[in-house]
């Protein structure tokens, strides 16, 4: 059980576009254990984790954050080279989102509580900043923490006159070693809140203090950290973050309200009714063929799978309506004549054939603008 009689911290790992996992975790903690956030001594974050930490500390609408994550990912996926295309400016999109969503008193709320992990360019040392003089200070610190060299640009941004880059390069999970720190990571490993992949591998990789287990699930996540997946997969990651956070709260007896407001998990719930229904079907099948043990085992597995799906649906229904609505609206594809024409095979082939000629020009224009 997590000790609440002493001070504690929260720490969010850097993870690129997988940061929407943190939004699911933040949503669960806000809804089911708000004191775990409000009473935390400090909230640490690196790169995308710093964005999640700032959202929590500054009281930003998580639904808008989720929508922005998906919109930026969709914008990156539109390009033939993905986020590496010169016309895609991640720093610009990130800055616009922060200016739009952060409150005007963000620096007052963040000072002393929000700790952003940065990597100093001059010597490569890690720096944790928690003092901010204005809203622009908070925005600039978050941009520095998320700035991946070459991927985001060639000239590192500055914070209070010093150039910094992605904090994940030097410390991707700040204060992970402290026992009173609740660590959050979208990679399965030894973090307090993280996915639990069904893997028999006991090997792990420590990447700047982040525990990453050797398995196929993490390999896929690593490949999607800088190259975003489809919006539907991002939604699944958000749901996974909510589930993992809920599991942590239950295991440590930190739940402050029932996680399933529309259907309890006690006797008489819909899940129990579904379980009994399938159990009755199993009994009838046993009377018809009592000797067929393999069929019985298969049916029991089907019952377990279907029951788990019902539980997952209940978890999803308990997410705040604003986040649910924002995710669905962000995933909706905007129709139109131009969008329809651009998806035609002849147009796509022509675009690919012209790329060797257009790409250098776009690169030169983009470099000059930046």
mmCIF file of C-alpha atoms in Angstrom:
data_model
loop_
_atom_site.group_PDB
_atom_site.id
_atom_site.type_symbol
_atom_site.label_atom_id
_atom_site.label_comp_id
_atom_site.label_asym_id
_atom_site.label_seq_id
_atom_site.Cartn_x
_atom_site.Cartn_y
_atom_site.Cartn_z
ATOM 1 C CA UNK A 1 0.000 0.000 0.000
ATOM 2 C CA UNK A 2 1.293 3.453 -0.907
ATOM 3 C CA UNK A 3 2.018 5.516 2.263
ATOM 4 C CA UNK A 4 -0.034 8.706 2.420
ATOM 5 C CA UNK A 5 1.262 9.748 5.842
ATOM 6 C CA UNK A 6 4.364 11.289 4.242
ATOM 7 C CA UNK A 7 5.022 13.548 1.247
ATOM 8 C CA UNK A 8 5.100 12.147 -2.283
ATOM 9 C CA UNK A 9 5.844 13.200 -5.863
ATOM 10 C CA UNK A 10 4.610 12.300 -9.339
ATOM 11 C CA UNK A 11 6.985 11.734 -12.254
ATOM 12 C CA UNK A 12 6.003 11.343 -15.926
ATOM 13 C CA UNK A 13 8.440 9.808 -18.407
ATOM 14 C CA UNK A 14 9.225 11.287 -21.791
ATOM 15 C CA UNK A 15 7.663 9.329 -24.649
ATOM 16 C CA UNK A 16 6.958 11.512 -27.691
ATOM 17 C CA UNK A 17 3.555 10.959 -29.261
ATOM 18 C CA UNK A 18 2.799 8.279 -26.661
ATOM 19 C CA UNK A 19 2.153 11.142 -24.256
ATOM 20 C CA UNK A 20 -1.571 10.621 -24.742
ATOM 21 C CA UNK A 21 -1.086 7.622 -22.416
ATOM 22 C CA UNK A 22 -0.265 10.177 -19.699
ATOM 23 C CA UNK A 23 -3.543 11.959 -20.437
ATOM 24 C CA UNK A 24 -5.427 8.753 -19.642
ATOM 25 C CA UNK A 25 -3.471 8.367 -16.401
ATOM 26 C CA UNK A 26 -4.070 12.005 -15.454
ATOM 27 C CA UNK A 27 -7.782 11.636 -16.167
ATOM 28 C CA UNK A 28 -8.049 8.608 -13.890
ATOM 29 C CA UNK A 29 -6.120 10.246 -11.047
ATOM 30 C CA UNK A 30 -8.150 13.449 -11.354
ATOM 31 C CA UNK A 31 -11.468 11.599 -11.288
ATOM 32 C CA UNK A 32 -10.759 8.855 -8.752
ATOM 33 C CA UNK A 33 -7.952 10.181 -6.521
ATOM 34 C CA UNK A 34 -7.764 13.983 -6.821
ATOM 35 C CA UNK A 35 -5.886 14.319 -3.520
ATOM 36 C CA UNK A 36 -3.042 12.290 -4.994
ATOM 37 C CA UNK A 37 -2.453 15.200 -7.387
ATOM 38 C CA UNK A 38 -3.448 18.217 -5.294
ATOM 39 C CA UNK A 39 -1.423 17.113 -2.243
ATOM 40 C CA UNK A 40 1.680 16.016 -4.176
ATOM 41 C CA UNK A 41 4.794 17.951 -3.216
ATOM 42 C CA UNK A 42 6.004 18.209 -6.813
ATOM 43 C CA UNK A 43 5.102 16.896 -10.256
ATOM 44 C CA UNK A 44 8.096 16.019 -12.441
ATOM 45 C CA UNK A 45 8.156 15.481 -16.181
ATOM 46 C CA UNK A 46 10.438 15.152 -19.161
ATOM 47 C CA UNK A 47 9.559 15.881 -22.781
ATOM 48 C CA UNK A 48 5.961 14.695 -23.342
ATOM 49 C CA UNK A 49 5.837 13.838 -19.635
ATOM 50 C CA UNK A 50 6.516 17.492 -18.834
ATOM 51 C CA UNK A 51 3.495 18.461 -20.940
ATOM 52 C CA UNK A 52 1.330 16.079 -18.904
ATOM 53 C CA UNK A 53 2.785 17.381 -15.643
ATOM 54 C CA UNK A 54 2.079 20.976 -16.674
ATOM 55 C CA UNK A 55 -1.493 20.071 -17.615
ATOM 56 C CA UNK A 56 -2.082 18.620 -14.150
ATOM 57 C CA UNK A 57 -0.395 21.396 -12.170
ATOM 58 C CA UNK A 58 -1.921 24.265 -14.167
ATOM 59 C CA UNK A 59 -5.423 22.785 -14.277
ATOM 60 C CA UNK A 60 -5.618 22.530 -18.061
ATOM 61 C CA UNK A 61 -8.647 20.819 -19.612
ATOM 62 C CA UNK A 62 -7.456 17.285 -20.355
ATOM 63 C CA UNK A 63 -10.020 16.911 -23.118
ATOM 64 C CA UNK A 64 -8.430 19.772 -25.061
ATOM 65 C CA UNK A 65 -4.985 18.249 -24.499
ATOM 66 C CA UNK A 66 -6.120 14.898 -25.899
ATOM 67 C CA UNK A 67 -7.702 16.595 -28.902
ATOM 68 C CA UNK A 68 -4.499 18.541 -29.587
ATOM 69 C CA UNK A 69 -2.405 15.365 -29.354
ATOM 70 C CA UNK A 70 -4.546 13.690 -31.997
ATOM 71 C CA UNK A 71 -4.698 16.783 -34.227
ATOM 72 C CA UNK A 72 -0.902 17.158 -34.217
ATOM 73 C CA UNK A 73 -0.488 13.432 -34.894
ATOM 74 C CA UNK A 74 -2.934 13.630 -37.805
ATOM 75 C CA UNK A 75 -1.080 16.630 -39.204
ATOM 76 C CA UNK A 76 2.210 14.713 -39.027
ATOM 77 C CA UNK A 77 0.705 11.661 -40.729
ATOM 78 C CA UNK A 78 -0.573 13.733 -43.658
ATOM 79 C CA UNK A 79 2.948 14.222 -44.970
ATOM 80 C CA UNK A 80 4.709 11.639 -47.155
ATOM 81 C CA UNK A 81 7.711 11.634 -44.810
ATOM 82 C CA UNK A 82 5.596 11.910 -41.687
ATOM 83 C CA UNK A 83 6.943 14.280 -39.010
ATOM 84 C CA UNK A 84 10.293 14.439 -40.859
ATOM 85 C CA UNK A 85 8.735 16.399 -43.722
ATOM 86 C CA UNK A 86 10.109 19.969 -43.758
ATOM 87 C CA UNK A 87 6.631 21.499 -43.927
ATOM 88 C CA UNK A 88 5.671 19.936 -40.586
ATOM 89 C CA UNK A 89 6.717 22.176 -37.688
ATOM 90 C CA UNK A 90 6.219 20.356 -34.390
ATOM 91 C CA UNK A 91 7.561 23.224 -32.276
ATOM 92 C CA UNK A 92 5.111 25.678 -33.852
ATOM 93 C CA UNK A 93 2.133 23.345 -33.316
ATOM 94 C CA UNK A 94 3.197 22.678 -29.731
ATOM 95 C CA UNK A 95 3.601 26.371 -28.963
ATOM 96 C CA UNK A 96 0.164 27.196 -30.380
ATOM 97 C CA UNK A 97 -1.414 24.480 -28.235
ATOM 98 C CA UNK A 98 0.329 25.694 -25.072
ATOM 99 C CA UNK A 99 -0.582 29.344 -25.685
ATOM 100 C CA UNK A 100 -4.193 28.336 -26.259
ATOM 101 C CA UNK A 101 -4.604 25.952 -23.301
ATOM 102 C CA UNK A 102 -2.398 27.219 -20.465
ATOM 103 C CA UNK A 103 -4.052 29.771 -18.144
ATOM 104 C CA UNK A 104 -2.595 33.259 -17.805
ATOM 105 C CA UNK A 105 -1.443 32.515 -14.250
ATOM 106 C CA UNK A 106 0.297 29.285 -15.283
ATOM 107 C CA UNK A 107 3.636 30.522 -13.917
ATOM 108 C CA UNK A 108 2.108 31.153 -10.490
ATOM 109 C CA UNK A 109 0.584 27.678 -10.333
ATOM 110 C CA UNK A 110 3.703 25.996 -11.691
ATOM 111 C CA UNK A 111 6.403 27.682 -9.607
ATOM 112 C CA UNK A 112 7.648 25.314 -6.920
ATOM 113 C CA UNK A 113 5.414 22.413 -8.014
ATOM 114 C CA UNK A 114 6.155 21.767 -11.689
ATOM 115 C CA UNK A 115 9.677 20.426 -12.243
ATOM 116 C CA UNK A 116 10.720 20.200 -15.895
ATOM 117 C CA UNK A 117 13.680 18.064 -16.957
ATOM 118 C CA UNK A 118 16.021 19.802 -19.436
ATOM 119 C CA UNK A 119 19.378 18.937 -21.011
ATOM 120 C CA UNK A 120 21.832 21.831 -21.161
ATOM 121 C CA UNK A 121 23.464 22.083 -24.582
ATOM 122 C CA UNK A 122 26.804 23.444 -23.374
ATOM 123 C CA UNK A 123 27.771 20.456 -21.190
ATOM 124 C CA UNK A 124 24.986 17.874 -21.631
ATOM 125 C CA UNK A 125 24.056 18.015 -17.932
ATOM 126 C CA UNK A 126 20.515 17.552 -16.670
ATOM 127 C CA UNK A 127 18.749 20.562 -15.176
ATOM 128 C CA UNK A 128 15.448 20.570 -13.278
ATOM 129 C CA UNK A 129 13.681 23.930 -13.479
ATOM 130 C CA UNK A 130 10.781 24.865 -11.220
ATOM 131 C CA UNK A 131 10.931 28.681 -11.089
ATOM 132 C CA UNK A 132 8.931 30.581 -13.697
ATOM 133 C CA UNK A 133 8.392 34.344 -13.998
ATOM 134 C CA UNK A 134 5.676 34.394 -16.660
ATOM 135 C CA UNK A 135 3.434 32.201 -18.770
ATOM 136 C CA UNK A 136 5.954 32.484 -21.594
ATOM 137 C CA UNK A 137 8.583 31.062 -19.236
ATOM 138 C CA UNK A 138 6.472 27.949 -18.687
ATOM 139 C CA UNK A 139 5.857 27.556 -22.423
ATOM 140 C CA UNK A 140 9.524 27.986 -23.280
ATOM 141 C CA UNK A 141 10.616 25.441 -20.658
ATOM 142 C CA UNK A 142 8.154 22.867 -22.007
ATOM 143 C CA UNK A 143 9.295 23.460 -25.593
ATOM 144 C CA UNK A 144 12.940 23.055 -24.574
ATOM 145 C CA UNK A 145 12.132 19.815 -22.756
ATOM 146 C CA UNK A 146 10.396 18.404 -25.845
ATOM 147 C CA UNK A 147 12.942 19.607 -28.424
ATOM 148 C CA UNK A 148 14.614 16.568 -30.002
ATOM 149 C CA UNK A 149 17.723 17.731 -31.914
ATOM 150 C CA UNK A 150 17.473 17.389 -35.728
ATOM 151 C CA UNK A 151 13.982 15.861 -35.415
ATOM 152 C CA UNK A 152 12.497 19.193 -34.270
ATOM 153 C CA UNK A 153 15.101 21.466 -35.817
ATOM 154 C CA UNK A 154 18.763 22.395 -35.911
ATOM 155 C CA UNK A 155 18.858 25.411 -33.567
ATOM 156 C CA UNK A 156 17.998 24.566 -29.922
ATOM 157 C CA UNK A 157 15.531 26.876 -28.149
ATOM 158 C CA UNK A 158 16.468 28.944 -25.102
ATOM 159 C CA UNK A 159 15.072 29.184 -21.581
ATOM 160 C CA UNK A 160 16.082 32.246 -19.542
ATOM 161 C CA UNK A 161 19.009 32.868 -21.878
ATOM 162 C CA UNK A 162 20.433 29.322 -21.888
ATOM 163 C CA UNK A 163 20.006 26.786 -24.686
ATOM 164 C CA UNK A 164 18.421 23.463 -23.759
ATOM 165 C CA UNK A 165 17.176 20.363 -25.586
ATOM 166 C CA UNK A 166 15.037 17.316 -24.763
ATOM 167 C CA UNK A 167 15.249 16.455 -21.066
ATOM 168 C CA UNK A 168 14.899 12.765 -21.901
ATOM 169 C CA UNK A 169 18.460 12.744 -23.246
ATOM 170 C CA UNK A 170 19.896 13.190 -19.736
ATOM 171 C CA UNK A 171 17.043 12.146 -17.392
ATOM 172 C CA UNK A 172 13.843 10.766 -18.869
ATOM 173 C CA UNK A 173 12.185 9.950 -15.517
ATOM 174 C CA UNK A 174 13.201 12.474 -12.820
ATOM 175 C CA UNK A 175 13.496 11.299 -9.183
ATOM 176 C CA UNK A 176 12.603 7.738 -10.189
ATOM 177 C CA UNK A 177 14.879 6.356 -7.459
ATOM 178 C CA UNK A 178 12.925 7.905 -4.563
ATOM 179 C CA UNK A 179 10.484 5.558 -2.836
ATOM 180 C CA UNK A 180 7.891 8.296 -2.421
ATOM 181 C CA UNK A 181 7.749 9.047 -6.157
ATOM 182 C CA UNK A 182 4.904 7.598 -8.232
ATOM 183 C CA UNK A 183 6.439 6.959 -11.648
ATOM 184 C CA UNK A 184 4.369 6.862 -14.848
ATOM 185 C CA UNK A 185 5.594 5.466 -18.170
ATOM 186 C CA UNK A 186 3.873 4.172 -21.338
ATOM 187 C CA UNK A 187 6.581 1.500 -21.643
ATOM 188 C CA UNK A 188 6.114 -1.747 -19.731
ATOM 189 C CA UNK A 189 8.768 -2.121 -17.062
ATOM 190 C CA UNK A 190 9.216 -1.352 -13.381
ATOM 191 C CA UNK A 191 7.361 1.973 -13.234
ATOM 192 C CA UNK A 192 4.469 2.215 -10.770
ATOM 193 C CA UNK A 193 1.935 2.979 -13.505
ATOM 194 C CA UNK A 194 2.777 1.362 -16.830
ATOM 195 C CA UNK A 195 1.423 -1.309 -19.208
ATOM 196 C CA UNK A 196 1.783 -4.912 -18.062
ATOM 197 C CA UNK A 197 2.650 -6.930 -21.136
ATOM 198 C CA UNK A 198 2.232 -10.749 -21.022
ATOM 199 C CA UNK A 199 5.908 -11.470 -21.610
ATOM 200 C CA UNK A 200 8.213 -14.107 -20.153
ATOM 201 C CA UNK A 201 11.271 -11.897 -20.656
ATOM 202 C CA UNK A 202 13.091 -10.825 -17.492
ATOM 203 C CA UNK A 203 15.518 -8.579 -19.356
ATOM 204 C CA UNK A 204 15.119 -4.829 -19.276
ATOM 205 C CA UNK A 205 16.830 -1.784 -20.685
ATOM 206 C CA UNK A 206 17.514 1.364 -18.667
ATOM 207 C CA UNK A 207 17.298 4.387 -20.949
ATOM 208 C CA UNK A 208 18.221 7.504 -18.952
ATOM 209 C CA UNK A 209 16.519 6.139 -15.829
ATOM 210 C CA UNK A 210 13.488 4.696 -17.648
ATOM 211 C CA UNK A 211 12.849 0.967 -17.255
ATOM 212 C CA UNK A 212 11.907 -0.664 -20.576
ATOM 213 C CA UNK A 213 11.293 -4.410 -20.689
ATOM 214 C CA UNK A 214 12.499 -6.371 -23.703
ATOM 215 C CA UNK A 215 9.318 -7.441 -25.537
ATOM 216 C CA UNK A 216 7.471 -6.867 -28.799
ATOM 217 C CA UNK A 217 4.994 -4.476 -27.203
ATOM 218 C CA UNK A 218 7.724 -2.061 -26.169
ATOM 219 C CA UNK A 219 9.409 -2.410 -29.535
ATOM 220 C CA UNK A 220 6.208 -1.222 -31.191
ATOM 221 C CA UNK A 221 5.816 1.633 -28.688
ATOM 222 C CA UNK A 222 9.371 2.812 -29.297
ATOM 223 C CA UNK A 223 8.730 2.850 -33.041
ATOM 224 C CA UNK A 224 5.642 5.020 -32.526
ATOM 225 C CA UNK A 225 7.127 7.507 -30.071
ATOM 226 C CA UNK A 226 8.420 9.785 -32.846
ATOM 227 C CA UNK A 227 6.238 8.484 -35.695
ATOM 228 C CA UNK A 228 2.612 8.694 -34.527
ATOM 229 C CA UNK A 229 0.172 5.831 -35.155
ATOM 230 C CA UNK A 230 -3.413 6.154 -36.346
ATOM 231 C CA UNK A 231 -5.827 8.189 -34.183
ATOM 232 C CA UNK A 232 -7.729 5.041 -33.186
ATOM 233 C CA UNK A 233 -4.542 3.552 -31.746
ATOM 234 C CA UNK A 234 -3.870 6.776 -29.853
ATOM 235 C CA UNK A 235 -7.324 6.480 -28.296
ATOM 236 C CA UNK A 236 -6.502 2.914 -27.246
ATOM 237 C CA UNK A 237 -3.325 4.206 -25.598
ATOM 238 C CA UNK A 238 -5.353 6.783 -23.698
ATOM 239 C CA UNK A 239 -7.722 4.053 -22.512
ATOM 240 C CA UNK A 240 -4.756 1.886 -21.540
ATOM 241 C CA UNK A 241 -3.365 4.708 -19.415
ATOM 242 C CA UNK A 242 -6.699 5.033 -17.640
ATOM 243 C CA UNK A 243 -6.851 1.283 -16.990
ATOM 244 C CA UNK A 244 -3.294 1.078 -15.679
ATOM 245 C CA UNK A 245 -3.811 4.042 -13.352
ATOM 246 C CA UNK A 246 -7.057 2.554 -12.082
ATOM 247 C CA UNK A 247 -5.284 -0.729 -11.395
ATOM 248 C CA UNK A 248 -2.595 1.107 -9.414
ATOM 249 C CA UNK A 249 -5.202 2.922 -7.331
ATOM 250 C CA UNK A 250 -7.059 -0.303 -6.565
ATOM 251 C CA UNK A 251 -3.921 -2.236 -5.628
ATOM 252 C CA UNK A 252 -2.825 0.524 -3.245
ATOM 253 C CA UNK A 253 -6.314 1.224 -1.817
ATOM 254 C CA UNK A 254 -6.292 4.804 -3.070
ATOM 255 C CA UNK A 255 -9.666 4.861 -4.833
ATOM 256 C CA UNK A 256 -11.852 7.641 -3.473
ATOM 257 C CA UNK A 257 -14.976 6.623 -5.415
ATOM 258 C CA UNK A 258 -16.266 3.641 -7.378
ATOM 259 C CA UNK A 259 -14.631 3.550 -10.824
ATOM 260 C CA UNK A 260 -17.779 2.176 -12.451
ATOM 261 C CA UNK A 261 -20.609 4.619 -11.691
ATOM 262 C CA UNK A 262 -23.012 3.035 -14.161
ATOM 263 C CA UNK A 263 -22.417 -0.561 -13.155
ATOM 264 C CA UNK A 264 -20.894 -1.798 -9.920
ATOM 265 C CA UNK A 265 -18.634 -4.785 -9.641
ATOM 266 C CA UNK A 266 -20.428 -6.371 -6.726
ATOM 267 C CA UNK A 267 -23.266 -8.867 -6.671
ATOM 268 C CA UNK A 268 -26.048 -8.260 -9.123
ATOM 269 C CA UNK A 269 -23.951 -6.272 -11.575
ATOM 270 C CA UNK A 270 -24.306 -6.680 -15.333
ATOM 271 C CA UNK A 271 -20.952 -8.403 -15.434
ATOM 272 C CA UNK A 272 -22.102 -10.989 -12.908
ATOM 273 C CA UNK A 273 -25.311 -11.478 -14.893
ATOM 274 C CA UNK A 274 -23.327 -12.024 -18.062
ATOM 275 C CA UNK A 275 -21.044 -14.431 -16.228
ATOM 276 C CA UNK A 276 -24.035 -16.432 -14.910
ATOM 277 C CA UNK A 277 -25.598 -16.498 -18.381
ATOM 278 C CA UNK A 278 -22.504 -18.014 -19.915
ATOM 279 C CA UNK A 279 -22.118 -20.377 -16.962
ATOM 280 C CA UNK A 280 -25.657 -21.687 -17.611
ATOM 281 C CA UNK A 281 -24.759 -22.253 -21.249
ATOM 282 C CA UNK A 282 -21.684 -24.164 -20.146
ATOM 283 C CA UNK A 283 -23.824 -26.402 -17.898
ATOM 284 C CA UNK A 284 -26.182 -27.230 -20.764
ATOM 285 C CA UNK A 285 -23.258 -28.092 -23.012
ATOM 286 C CA UNK A 286 -21.820 -30.316 -20.302
ATOM 287 C CA UNK A 287 -25.093 -32.265 -20.092
ATOM 288 C CA UNK A 288 -24.986 -32.817 -23.859
ATOM 289 C CA UNK A 289 -21.358 -33.858 -23.894
ATOM 290 C CA UNK A 290 -19.780 -34.386 -20.501
ATOM 291 C CA UNK A 291 -16.710 -36.103 -21.899
ATOM 292 C CA UNK A 292 -15.578 -33.208 -24.105
ATOM 293 C CA UNK A 293 -13.255 -31.392 -21.684
ATOM 294 C CA UNK A 294 -11.450 -29.427 -24.375
ATOM 295 C CA UNK A 295 -14.668 -27.751 -25.562
ATOM 296 C CA UNK A 296 -15.489 -26.842 -21.978
ATOM 297 C CA UNK A 297 -12.104 -25.185 -21.499
ATOM 298 C CA UNK A 298 -12.563 -23.190 -24.705
ATOM 299 C CA UNK A 299 -15.970 -21.965 -23.564
ATOM 300 C CA UNK A 300 -14.577 -20.892 -20.197
ATOM 301 C CA UNK A 301 -11.904 -18.896 -21.992
ATOM 302 C CA UNK A 302 -14.591 -17.237 -24.143
ATOM 303 C CA UNK A 303 -16.503 -16.295 -20.977
ATOM 304 C CA UNK A 304 -13.391 -14.728 -19.496
ATOM 305 C CA UNK A 305 -12.617 -12.770 -22.659
ATOM 306 C CA UNK A 306 -16.179 -11.462 -23.024
ATOM 307 C CA UNK A 307 -16.335 -10.498 -19.342
ATOM 308 C CA UNK A 308 -13.043 -8.609 -19.657
ATOM 309 C CA UNK A 309 -14.403 -6.721 -22.654
ATOM 310 C CA UNK A 310 -17.440 -5.657 -20.628
ATOM 311 C CA UNK A 311 -15.148 -4.450 -17.851
ATOM 312 C CA UNK A 312 -13.089 -2.435 -20.335
ATOM 313 C CA UNK A 313 -16.255 -0.845 -21.695
ATOM 314 C CA UNK A 314 -17.273 0.167 -18.167
ATOM 315 C CA UNK A 315 -13.858 1.751 -17.627
ATOM 316 C CA UNK A 316 -14.184 3.710 -20.855
ATOM 317 C CA UNK A 317 -17.662 4.889 -19.902
ATOM 318 C CA UNK A 318 -16.318 6.262 -16.612
ATOM 319 C CA UNK A 319 -13.938 8.645 -18.396
ATOM 320 C CA UNK A 320 -15.001 12.298 -18.160
ATOM 321 C CA UNK A 321 -17.540 13.128 -20.894
ATOM 322 C CA UNK A 322 -15.415 16.054 -22.107
ATOM 323 C CA UNK A 323 -12.451 13.785 -22.808
ATOM 324 C CA UNK A 324 -14.657 11.153 -24.434
ATOM 325 C CA UNK A 325 -16.263 13.752 -26.694
ATOM 326 C CA UNK A 326 -12.955 15.462 -27.503
ATOM 327 C CA UNK A 327 -11.333 12.194 -28.559
ATOM 328 C CA UNK A 328 -14.218 11.240 -30.825
ATOM 329 C CA UNK A 329 -14.365 14.680 -32.449
ATOM 330 C CA UNK A 330 -10.601 14.784 -32.981
ATOM 331 C CA UNK A 331 -10.626 11.376 -34.659
ATOM 332 C CA UNK A 332 -13.421 12.315 -37.048
ATOM 333 C CA UNK A 333 -12.041 12.824 -40.530
ATOM 334 C CA UNK A 334 -12.956 16.132 -42.124
ATOM 335 C CA UNK A 335 -14.547 15.425 -45.466
ATOM 336 C CA UNK A 336 -14.399 17.602 -48.544
ATOM 337 C CA UNK A 337 -13.640 17.629 -52.232
ATOM 338 C CA UNK A 338 -9.930 18.366 -51.742
ATOM 339 C CA UNK A 339 -9.527 15.556 -49.209
ATOM 340 C CA UNK A 340 -11.298 13.119 -51.522
ATOM 341 C CA UNK A 341 -9.143 14.074 -54.495
ATOM 342 C CA UNK A 342 -5.900 13.800 -52.531
ATOM 343 C CA UNK A 343 -6.727 10.198 -51.619
ATOM 344 C CA UNK A 344 -7.183 9.101 -55.231
ATOM 345 C CA UNK A 345 -4.521 6.689 -56.449
ATOM 346 C CA UNK A 346 -3.445 8.785 -59.503
ATOM 347 C CA UNK A 347 -2.998 11.869 -57.312
ATOM 348 C CA UNK A 348 -0.970 9.939 -54.749
ATOM 349 C CA UNK A 349 1.256 8.444 -57.454
ATOM 350 C CA UNK A 350 1.830 11.865 -58.999
ATOM 351 C CA UNK A 351 2.729 13.243 -55.576
ATOM 352 C CA UNK A 352 5.305 10.502 -55.033
ATOM 353 C CA UNK A 353 6.836 11.041 -58.471
ATOM 354 C CA UNK A 354 7.171 14.795 -57.873
ATOM 355 C CA UNK A 355 8.691 14.404 -54.400
ATOM 356 C CA UNK A 356 12.384 14.381 -55.518
ATOM 357 C CA UNK A 357 11.814 17.756 -57.190
ATOM 358 C CA UNK A 358 9.510 19.393 -54.630
ATOM 359 C CA UNK A 359 11.232 18.203 -51.441
ATOM 360 C CA UNK A 360 14.459 20.257 -51.856
ATOM 361 C CA UNK A 361 12.420 23.391 -52.536
ATOM 362 C CA UNK A 362 10.184 22.832 -49.510
ATOM 363 C CA UNK A 363 13.244 22.114 -47.364
ATOM 364 C CA UNK A 364 14.894 25.375 -48.407
ATOM 365 C CA UNK A 365 11.736 27.399 -47.748
ATOM 366 C CA UNK A 366 11.158 25.725 -44.379
ATOM 367 C CA UNK A 367 14.773 26.267 -43.298
ATOM 368 C CA UNK A 368 14.616 29.952 -44.277
ATOM 369 C CA UNK A 369 11.359 30.484 -42.374
ATOM 370 C CA UNK A 370 12.641 28.783 -39.212
#
